[in-house]
Amino acid sequence: AQTVTQSQPEMSVQEAETVTLSCTYDTSENNYYLFWYKQPPSRQMILVIRQEAYKQQNATENRFSVNFQKAAKSFSLKISDSQLGDTAMYFCAFMKHAGKIIFGKGTRLHILP
Amino acid sequence: NAGVTQTPKFRVLKTGQSMTLLCAQDMNHEYMYWYRQDPGMGLRLIHYSVGEGTTAKGEVPDGYNVSRLKKQNFLLGLESAAPSQTSVYFCASLGVGHFADQPQHFGDGTRLSIL
């Protein structure tokens, strides 16, 4: 069974700093998808970034980028120039080609003014 | 442009009562999911469906049943509610062939309290 591990329950950084959230996963699949979701206090689930396992190039979305290490089964999220609005829970998620999506337990990120 | 709609948004039940949570999506998505979110536990998959008439167990299926009689609806049932089922429940949907192009679409959640 697939598992997703986020080893940092909570993190705090100063505004404008760069922060990296870690995620590791376990799977025997070769083709799969990885996601980072943001959940602000409003409780909405917002997709931040996604990565297809067969793509070697790391995904980027504005200030958000990932470091995808397939062999190490690692999928970390880097937030550059962090903003107060980035304060939220961040969830890493794994999906194989078709079917269920498994989430990690989340990292609570605080951006400090 | 409703997306994924969950009904109800809040509910308080007594132990032993039954209820059904409704999830409706208007995007013609094939896949639908029910998650529960508890403090410190993230989102855990209860059941999911890859198409009309099909359902499958997720990580924590015990105490729940689901049905997908119509493509646009995914129902989550609690036959005999227990305090351990107090949680926030999220429904999500995903279209076939768009795994990487589009994210899961989430509903706004249902806060369920079992007394």
PDB file of C-alpha atoms in Angstrom:
ATOM      1  CA  ALA A   1       0.000   0.000   0.000  1.00  0.00           C
ATOM      2  CA  GLN A   2       1.120   3.505  -0.736  1.00  0.00           C
ATOM      3  CA  THR A   3       2.053   5.760   2.153  1.00  0.00           C
ATOM      4  CA  VAL A   4       2.888   9.449   2.306  1.00  0.00           C
ATOM      5  CA  THR A   5       5.009  10.868   5.126  1.00  0.00           C
ATOM      6  CA  GLN A   6       5.405  14.492   6.083  1.00  0.00           C
ATOM      7  CA  SER A   7       7.982  14.616   8.842  1.00  0.00           C
ATOM      8  CA  GLN A   8       7.478  18.259   9.845  1.00  0.00           C
ATOM      9  CA  PRO A   9       4.220  18.733  11.787  1.00  0.00           C
ATOM     10  CA  GLU A  10       4.771  22.465  12.126  1.00  0.00           C
ATOM     11  CA  MET A  11       7.143  25.139  10.826  1.00  0.00           C
ATOM     12  CA  SER A  12       7.569  28.894  11.198  1.00  0.00           C
ATOM     13  CA  VAL A  13       9.526  31.287   9.006  1.00  0.00           C
ATOM     14  CA  GLN A  14       9.830  35.019   8.661  1.00  0.00           C
ATOM     15  CA  GLU A  15       8.050  36.770   5.843  1.00  0.00           C
ATOM     16  CA  ALA A  16      10.139  36.964   2.640  1.00  0.00           C
ATOM     17  CA  GLU A  17      12.252  33.962   3.622  1.00  0.00           C
ATOM     18  CA  THR A  18      12.405  30.698   1.736  1.00  0.00           C
ATOM     19  CA  VAL A  19      11.005  27.554   3.322  1.00  0.00           C
ATOM     20  CA  THR A  20      11.102  23.919   2.274  1.00  0.00           C
ATOM     21  CA  LEU A  21       8.486  21.360   3.290  1.00  0.00           C
ATOM     22  CA  SER A  22       9.471  17.738   3.036  1.00  0.00           C
ATOM     23  CA  CYS A  23       7.484  14.768   1.806  1.00  0.00           C
ATOM     24  CA  THR A  24       8.465  11.165   1.221  1.00  0.00           C
ATOM     25  CA  TYR A  25       6.314   8.386  -0.128  1.00  0.00           C
ATOM     26  CA  ASP A  26       6.441   4.684  -0.581  1.00  0.00           C
ATOM     27  CA  THR A  27       5.203   2.923  -3.690  1.00  0.00           C
ATOM     28  CA  SER A  28       6.072   0.135  -6.067  1.00  0.00           C
ATOM     29  CA  GLU A  29       4.403   1.945  -8.959  1.00  0.00           C
ATOM     30  CA  ASN A  30       6.434   3.498 -11.747  1.00  0.00           C
ATOM     31  CA  ASN A  31       3.822   5.900 -13.081  1.00  0.00           C
ATOM     32  CA  TYR A  32       2.090   8.139 -10.604  1.00  0.00           C
ATOM     33  CA  TYR A  33       1.315  11.727  -9.704  1.00  0.00           C
ATOM     34  CA  LEU A  34       2.289  13.852  -6.738  1.00  0.00           C
ATOM     35  CA  PHE A  35       0.578  16.950  -5.453  1.00  0.00           C
ATOM     36  CA  TRP A  36       0.929  19.639  -2.854  1.00  0.00           C
ATOM     37  CA  TYR A  37      -2.297  21.086  -1.485  1.00  0.00           C
ATOM     38  CA  LYS A  38      -2.747  24.139   0.693  1.00  0.00           C
ATOM     39  CA  GLN A  39      -5.518  24.389   3.264  1.00  0.00           C
ATOM     40  CA  PRO A  40      -5.917  27.873   4.765  1.00  0.00           C
ATOM     41  CA  PRO A  41      -8.101  28.511   7.841  1.00  0.00           C
ATOM     42  CA  SER A  42     -11.099  28.727   5.503  1.00  0.00           C
ATOM     43  CA  ARG A  43     -10.730  24.934   5.191  1.00  0.00           C
ATOM     44  CA  GLN A  44     -10.713  25.039   1.382  1.00  0.00           C
ATOM     45  CA  MET A  45      -8.354  22.592  -0.312  1.00  0.00           C
ATOM     46  CA  ILE A  46      -6.297  24.422  -2.918  1.00  0.00           C
ATOM     47  CA  LEU A  47      -3.914  22.733  -5.325  1.00  0.00           C
ATOM     48  CA  VAL A  48      -0.504  24.366  -5.183  1.00  0.00           C
ATOM     49  CA  ILE A  49       1.557  22.275  -7.557  1.00  0.00           C
ATOM     50  CA  ARG A  50       1.597  18.866  -9.219  1.00  0.00           C
ATOM     51  CA  GLN A  51       4.259  16.567 -10.628  1.00  0.00           C
ATOM     52  CA  GLU A  52       4.020  13.593 -12.964  1.00  0.00           C
ATOM     53  CA  ALA A  53       6.494  10.880 -12.057  1.00  0.00           C
ATOM     54  CA  TYR A  54       7.624  10.291 -15.613  1.00  0.00           C
ATOM     55  CA  LYS A  55       8.670  13.933 -15.992  1.00  0.00           C
ATOM     56  CA  GLN A  56      12.206  14.532 -14.788  1.00  0.00           C
ATOM     57  CA  GLN A  57      11.864  18.291 -14.777  1.00  0.00           C
ATOM     58  CA  ASN A  58      10.768  19.711 -11.462  1.00  0.00           C
ATOM     59  CA  ALA A  59       7.446  21.534 -11.542  1.00  0.00           C
ATOM     60  CA  THR A  60       7.289  25.236 -10.735  1.00  0.00           C
ATOM     61  CA  GLU A  61       4.364  27.593 -10.165  1.00  0.00           C
ATOM     62  CA  ASN A  62       5.469  31.165  -9.517  1.00  0.00           C
ATOM     63  CA  ARG A  63       6.988  31.186  -6.004  1.00  0.00           C
ATOM     64  CA  PHE A  64       6.358  27.461  -5.519  1.00  0.00           C
ATOM     65  CA  SER A  65       8.661  24.768  -6.786  1.00  0.00           C
ATOM     66  CA  VAL A  66       9.327  21.151  -6.033  1.00  0.00           C
ATOM     67  CA  ASN A  67      12.394  18.997  -5.727  1.00  0.00           C
ATOM     68  CA  PHE A  68      11.300  15.625  -7.053  1.00  0.00           C
ATOM     69  CA  GLN A  69      13.753  12.813  -6.408  1.00  0.00           C
ATOM     70  CA  LYS A  70      12.135   9.701  -7.846  1.00  0.00           C
ATOM     71  CA  ALA A  71      14.779   7.226  -6.764  1.00  0.00           C
ATOM     72  CA  ALA A  72      14.683   8.541  -3.218  1.00  0.00           C
ATOM     73  CA  LYS A  73      10.866   8.820  -3.341  1.00  0.00           C
ATOM     74  CA  SER A  74      11.076  12.374  -2.127  1.00  0.00           C
ATOM     75  CA  PHE A  75       8.882  15.319  -3.138  1.00  0.00           C
ATOM     76  CA  SER A  76       9.689  18.520  -1.256  1.00  0.00           C
ATOM     77  CA  LEU A  77       7.980  21.878  -1.726  1.00  0.00           C
ATOM     78  CA  LYS A  78       9.950  25.108  -1.729  1.00  0.00           C
ATOM     79  CA  ILE A  79       8.189  28.399  -1.144  1.00  0.00           C
ATOM     80  CA  SER A  80      10.287  31.412  -2.093  1.00  0.00           C
ATOM     81  CA  ASP A  81       9.732  34.949  -0.855  1.00  0.00           C
ATOM     82  CA  SER A  82       7.131  33.667   1.596  1.00  0.00           C
ATOM     83  CA  GLN A  83       4.087  35.836   2.219  1.00  0.00           C
ATOM     84  CA  LEU A  84       1.671  36.105   5.131  1.00  0.00           C
ATOM     85  CA  GLY A  85      -1.003  34.577   2.921  1.00  0.00           C
ATOM     86  CA  ASP A  86       1.043  31.404   2.664  1.00  0.00           C
ATOM     87  CA  THR A  87       0.154  30.591   6.271  1.00  0.00           C
ATOM     88  CA  ALA A  88      -1.801  27.343   6.039  1.00  0.00           C
ATOM     89  CA  MET A  89      -1.692  23.579   6.359  1.00  0.00           C
ATOM     90  CA  TYR A  90       0.160  21.968   3.482  1.00  0.00           C
ATOM     91  CA  PHE A  91      -0.569  18.431   2.406  1.00  0.00           C
ATOM     92  CA  CYS A  92       1.475  16.214   0.150  1.00  0.00           C
ATOM     93  CA  ALA A  93      -0.563  13.695  -1.851  1.00  0.00           C
ATOM     94  CA  PHE A  94       0.128  10.660  -4.022  1.00  0.00           C
ATOM     95  CA  MET A  95      -1.990   9.215  -6.805  1.00  0.00           C
ATOM     96  CA  LYS A  96      -1.262   6.307  -9.050  1.00  0.00           C
ATOM     97  CA  HIS A  97      -2.511   6.386 -12.606  1.00  0.00           C
ATOM     98  CA  ALA A  98      -6.124   5.768 -11.795  1.00  0.00           C
ATOM     99  CA  GLY A  99      -7.935   5.597  -8.515  1.00  0.00           C
ATOM    100  CA  LYS A 100      -7.325   6.571  -4.952  1.00  0.00           C
ATOM    101  CA  ILE A 101      -5.343   9.522  -3.729  1.00  0.00           C
ATOM    102  CA  ILE A 102      -3.458   9.282  -0.448  1.00  0.00           C
ATOM    103  CA  PHE A 103      -2.551  12.317   1.636  1.00  0.00           C
ATOM    104  CA  GLY A 104       0.160  12.897   4.204  1.00  0.00           C
ATOM    105  CA  LYS A 105      -0.709  14.170   7.663  1.00  0.00           C
ATOM    106  CA  GLY A 106       0.205  17.725   6.778  1.00  0.00           C
ATOM    107  CA  THR A 107       2.616  20.449   7.822  1.00  0.00           C
ATOM    108  CA  ARG A 108       1.282  23.549   9.524  1.00  0.00           C
ATOM    109  CA  LEU A 109       3.211  26.520   8.165  1.00  0.00           C
ATOM    110  CA  HIS A 110       3.279  29.882   9.924  1.00  0.00           C
ATOM    111  CA  ILE A 111       4.643  32.917   8.097  1.00  0.00           C
ATOM    112  CA  LEU A 112       5.682  35.494  10.677  1.00  0.00           C
ATOM    113  CA  PRO A 113       5.542  39.246  10.006  1.00  0.00           C
TER     114      PRO A 113
ATOM    115  CA  ASN B   1     -20.393  27.001 -11.797  1.00  0.00           C
ATOM    116  CA  ALA B   2     -21.078  25.004  -8.635  1.00  0.00           C
ATOM    117  CA  GLY B   3     -18.264  22.431  -8.836  1.00  0.00           C
ATOM    118  CA  VAL B   4     -18.557  20.060  -5.875  1.00  0.00           C
ATOM    119  CA  THR B   5     -21.384  20.652  -3.432  1.00  0.00           C
ATOM    120  CA  GLN B   6     -21.677  18.933  -0.078  1.00  0.00           C
ATOM    121  CA  THR B   7     -24.899  18.733   1.892  1.00  0.00           C
ATOM    122  CA  PRO B   8     -25.265  19.455   4.787  1.00  0.00           C
ATOM    123  CA  LYS B   9     -22.471  21.770   5.924  1.00  0.00           C
ATOM    124  CA  PHE B  10     -22.981  21.083   9.637  1.00  0.00           C
ATOM    125  CA  ARG B  11     -24.752  18.371  11.553  1.00  0.00           C
ATOM    126  CA  VAL B  12     -24.973  17.174  15.127  1.00  0.00           C
ATOM    127  CA  LEU B  13     -26.063  13.596  15.747  1.00  0.00           C
ATOM    128  CA  LYS B  14     -26.609  11.431  18.765  1.00  0.00           C
ATOM    129  CA  THR B  15     -24.796   8.135  19.093  1.00  0.00           C
ATOM    130  CA  GLY B  16     -26.621   5.439  17.197  1.00  0.00           C
ATOM    131  CA  GLN B  17     -28.417   7.729  14.783  1.00  0.00           C
ATOM    132  CA  SER B  18     -28.006   7.325  11.077  1.00  0.00           C
ATOM    133  CA  MET B  19     -27.498   9.893   8.371  1.00  0.00           C
ATOM    134  CA  THR B  20     -26.385  10.356   4.799  1.00  0.00           C
ATOM    135  CA  LEU B  21     -24.000  12.960   3.460  1.00  0.00           C
ATOM    136  CA  LEU B  22     -24.569  13.974  -0.118  1.00  0.00           C
ATOM    137  CA  CYS B  23     -21.894  15.007  -2.580  1.00  0.00           C
ATOM    138  CA  ALA B  24     -22.901  16.359  -5.961  1.00  0.00           C
ATOM    139  CA  GLN B  25     -20.649  17.429  -8.823  1.00  0.00           C
ATOM    140  CA  ASP B  26     -21.636  19.069 -12.071  1.00  0.00           C
ATOM    141  CA  MET B  27     -18.394  18.534 -14.003  1.00  0.00           C
ATOM    142  CA  ASN B  28     -19.182  15.069 -15.369  1.00  0.00           C
ATOM    143  CA  HIS B  29     -16.226  13.663 -13.425  1.00  0.00           C
ATOM    144  CA  GLU B  30     -15.685   9.924 -13.308  1.00  0.00           C
ATOM    145  CA  TYR B  31     -13.918   9.690  -9.978  1.00  0.00           C
ATOM    146  CA  MET B  32     -15.338  10.729  -6.641  1.00  0.00           C
ATOM    147  CA  TYR B  33     -13.909  10.466  -3.144  1.00  0.00           C
ATOM    148  CA  TRP B  34     -14.896  10.785   0.491  1.00  0.00           C
ATOM    149  CA  TYR B  35     -12.281  11.827   3.047  1.00  0.00           C
ATOM    150  CA  ARG B  36     -12.374  12.573   6.726  1.00  0.00           C
ATOM    151  CA  GLN B  37     -10.071  15.106   8.328  1.00  0.00           C
ATOM    152  CA  ASP B  38      -9.128  14.905  11.995  1.00  0.00           C
ATOM    153  CA  PRO B  39      -6.589  17.032  13.878  1.00  0.00           C
ATOM    154  CA  GLY B  40      -3.076  15.717  13.337  1.00  0.00           C
ATOM    155  CA  MET B  41      -4.264  13.030  10.941  1.00  0.00           C
ATOM    156  CA  GLY B  42      -4.549  14.871   7.651  1.00  0.00           C
ATOM    157  CA  LEU B  43      -7.095  13.639   5.127  1.00  0.00           C
ATOM    158  CA  ARG B  44      -7.852   9.952   5.216  1.00  0.00           C
ATOM    159  CA  LEU B  45      -9.662   8.271   2.386  1.00  0.00           C
ATOM    160  CA  ILE B  46     -12.872   6.537   3.434  1.00  0.00           C
ATOM    161  CA  HIS B  47     -14.278   5.259   0.133  1.00  0.00           C
ATOM    162  CA  TYR B  48     -13.965   6.202  -3.476  1.00  0.00           C
ATOM    163  CA  SER B  49     -15.616   5.511  -6.794  1.00  0.00           C
ATOM    164  CA  VAL B  50     -14.116   5.247 -10.263  1.00  0.00           C
ATOM    165  CA  GLY B  51     -17.453   5.371 -12.031  1.00  0.00           C
ATOM    166  CA  GLU B  52     -21.200   5.133 -11.767  1.00  0.00           C
ATOM    167  CA  GLY B  53     -22.240   1.984  -9.959  1.00  0.00           C
ATOM    168  CA  THR B  54     -18.774   1.217  -8.599  1.00  0.00           C
ATOM    169  CA  THR B  55     -17.249   1.865  -5.186  1.00  0.00           C
ATOM    170  CA  ALA B  56     -14.059   0.840  -3.422  1.00  0.00           C
ATOM    171  CA  LYS B  57     -12.698   0.968   0.096  1.00  0.00           C
ATOM    172  CA  GLY B  58     -10.111   3.505   1.098  1.00  0.00           C
ATOM    173  CA  GLU B  59      -7.926   3.653   4.200  1.00  0.00           C
ATOM    174  CA  VAL B  60     -10.652   3.919   6.857  1.00  0.00           C
ATOM    175  CA  PRO B  61     -13.893   2.394   5.504  1.00  0.00           C
ATOM    176  CA  ASP B  62     -15.257   0.800   8.688  1.00  0.00           C
ATOM    177  CA  GLY B  63     -18.552   2.237   9.885  1.00  0.00           C
ATOM    178  CA  TYR B  64     -19.342   3.875   6.554  1.00  0.00           C
ATOM    179  CA  ASN B  65     -21.162   2.851   3.417  1.00  0.00           C
ATOM    180  CA  VAL B  66     -21.322   4.585   0.060  1.00  0.00           C
ATOM    181  CA  SER B  67     -23.332   4.518  -3.101  1.00  0.00           C
ATOM    182  CA  ARG B  68     -22.834   5.929  -6.597  1.00  0.00           C
ATOM    183  CA  LEU B  69     -26.160   5.310  -8.309  1.00  0.00           C
ATOM    184  CA  LYS B  70     -25.802   8.403 -10.461  1.00  0.00           C
ATOM    185  CA  LYS B  71     -22.567   9.668 -11.913  1.00  0.00           C
ATOM    186  CA  GLN B  72     -22.969  13.100 -10.404  1.00  0.00           C
ATOM    187  CA  ASN B  73     -23.741  11.971  -6.857  1.00  0.00           C
ATOM    188  CA  PHE B  74     -21.701  10.126  -4.253  1.00  0.00           C
ATOM    189  CA  LEU B  75     -23.453   9.380  -0.968  1.00  0.00           C
ATOM    190  CA  LEU B  76     -21.738   8.606   2.319  1.00  0.00           C
ATOM    191  CA  GLY B  77     -23.825   6.824   4.930  1.00  0.00           C
ATOM    192  CA  LEU B  78     -23.364   6.330   8.636  1.00  0.00           C
ATOM    193  CA  GLU B  79     -25.710   3.546   9.748  1.00  0.00           C
ATOM    194  CA  SER B  80     -25.071   3.891  13.477  1.00  0.00           C
ATOM    195  CA  ALA B  81     -23.072   6.988  14.321  1.00  0.00           C
ATOM    196  CA  ALA B  82     -20.327   6.772  16.935  1.00  0.00           C
ATOM    197  CA  PRO B  83     -18.405   9.577  18.677  1.00  0.00           C
ATOM    198  CA  SER B  84     -15.244   8.406  16.865  1.00  0.00           C
ATOM    199  CA  GLN B  85     -16.875   9.540  13.636  1.00  0.00           C
ATOM    200  CA  THR B  86     -16.877  13.154  14.751  1.00  0.00           C
ATOM    201  CA  SER B  87     -14.855  14.804  12.025  1.00  0.00           C
ATOM    202  CA  VAL B  88     -14.852  17.101   9.038  1.00  0.00           C
ATOM    203  CA  TYR B  89     -15.803  15.227   5.895  1.00  0.00           C
ATOM    204  CA  PHE B  90     -14.625  16.275   2.444  1.00  0.00           C
ATOM    205  CA  CYS B  91     -15.864  15.099  -0.899  1.00  0.00           C
ATOM    206  CA  ALA B  92     -13.763  15.432  -4.037  1.00  0.00           C
ATOM    207  CA  SER B  93     -14.043  14.625  -7.717  1.00  0.00           C
ATOM    208  CA  LEU B  94     -11.615  14.115 -10.578  1.00  0.00           C
ATOM    209  CA  GLY B  95     -12.081  13.751 -14.309  1.00  0.00           C
ATOM    210  CA  VAL B  96     -10.654  10.866 -16.315  1.00  0.00           C
ATOM    211  CA  GLY B  97      -7.634  11.769 -18.381  1.00  0.00           C
ATOM    212  CA  HIS B  98      -7.011  14.955 -16.474  1.00  0.00           C
ATOM    213  CA  PHE B  99      -4.990  13.627 -13.587  1.00  0.00           C
ATOM    214  CA  ALA B 100      -2.154  15.987 -14.170  1.00  0.00           C
ATOM    215  CA  ASP B 101      -4.042  18.687 -16.010  1.00  0.00           C
ATOM    216  CA  GLN B 102      -6.617  19.349 -13.373  1.00  0.00           C
ATOM    217  CA  PRO B 103      -6.632  18.908  -9.654  1.00  0.00           C
ATOM    218  CA  GLN B 104      -9.149  17.149  -7.576  1.00  0.00           C
ATOM    219  CA  HIS B 105     -12.067  19.450  -7.003  1.00  0.00           C
ATOM    220  CA  PHE B 106     -13.005  19.579  -3.352  1.00  0.00           C
ATOM    221  CA  GLY B 107     -16.233  20.460  -1.656  1.00  0.00           C
ATOM    222  CA  ASP B 108     -16.246  22.871   1.264  1.00  0.00           C
ATOM    223  CA  GLY B 109     -16.545  20.131   3.862  1.00  0.00           C
ATOM    224  CA  THR B 110     -19.184  18.918   6.306  1.00  0.00           C
ATOM    225  CA  ARG B 111     -18.561  19.291  10.023  1.00  0.00           C
ATOM    226  CA  LEU B 112     -20.180  16.346  11.782  1.00  0.00           C
ATOM    227  CA  SER B 113     -20.389  16.020  15.547  1.00  0.00           C
ATOM    228  CA  ILE B 114     -21.561  12.853  17.241  1.00  0.00           C
ATOM    229  CA  LEU B 115     -22.630  13.263  20.861  1.00  0.00           C
TER     230      LEU B 115
END
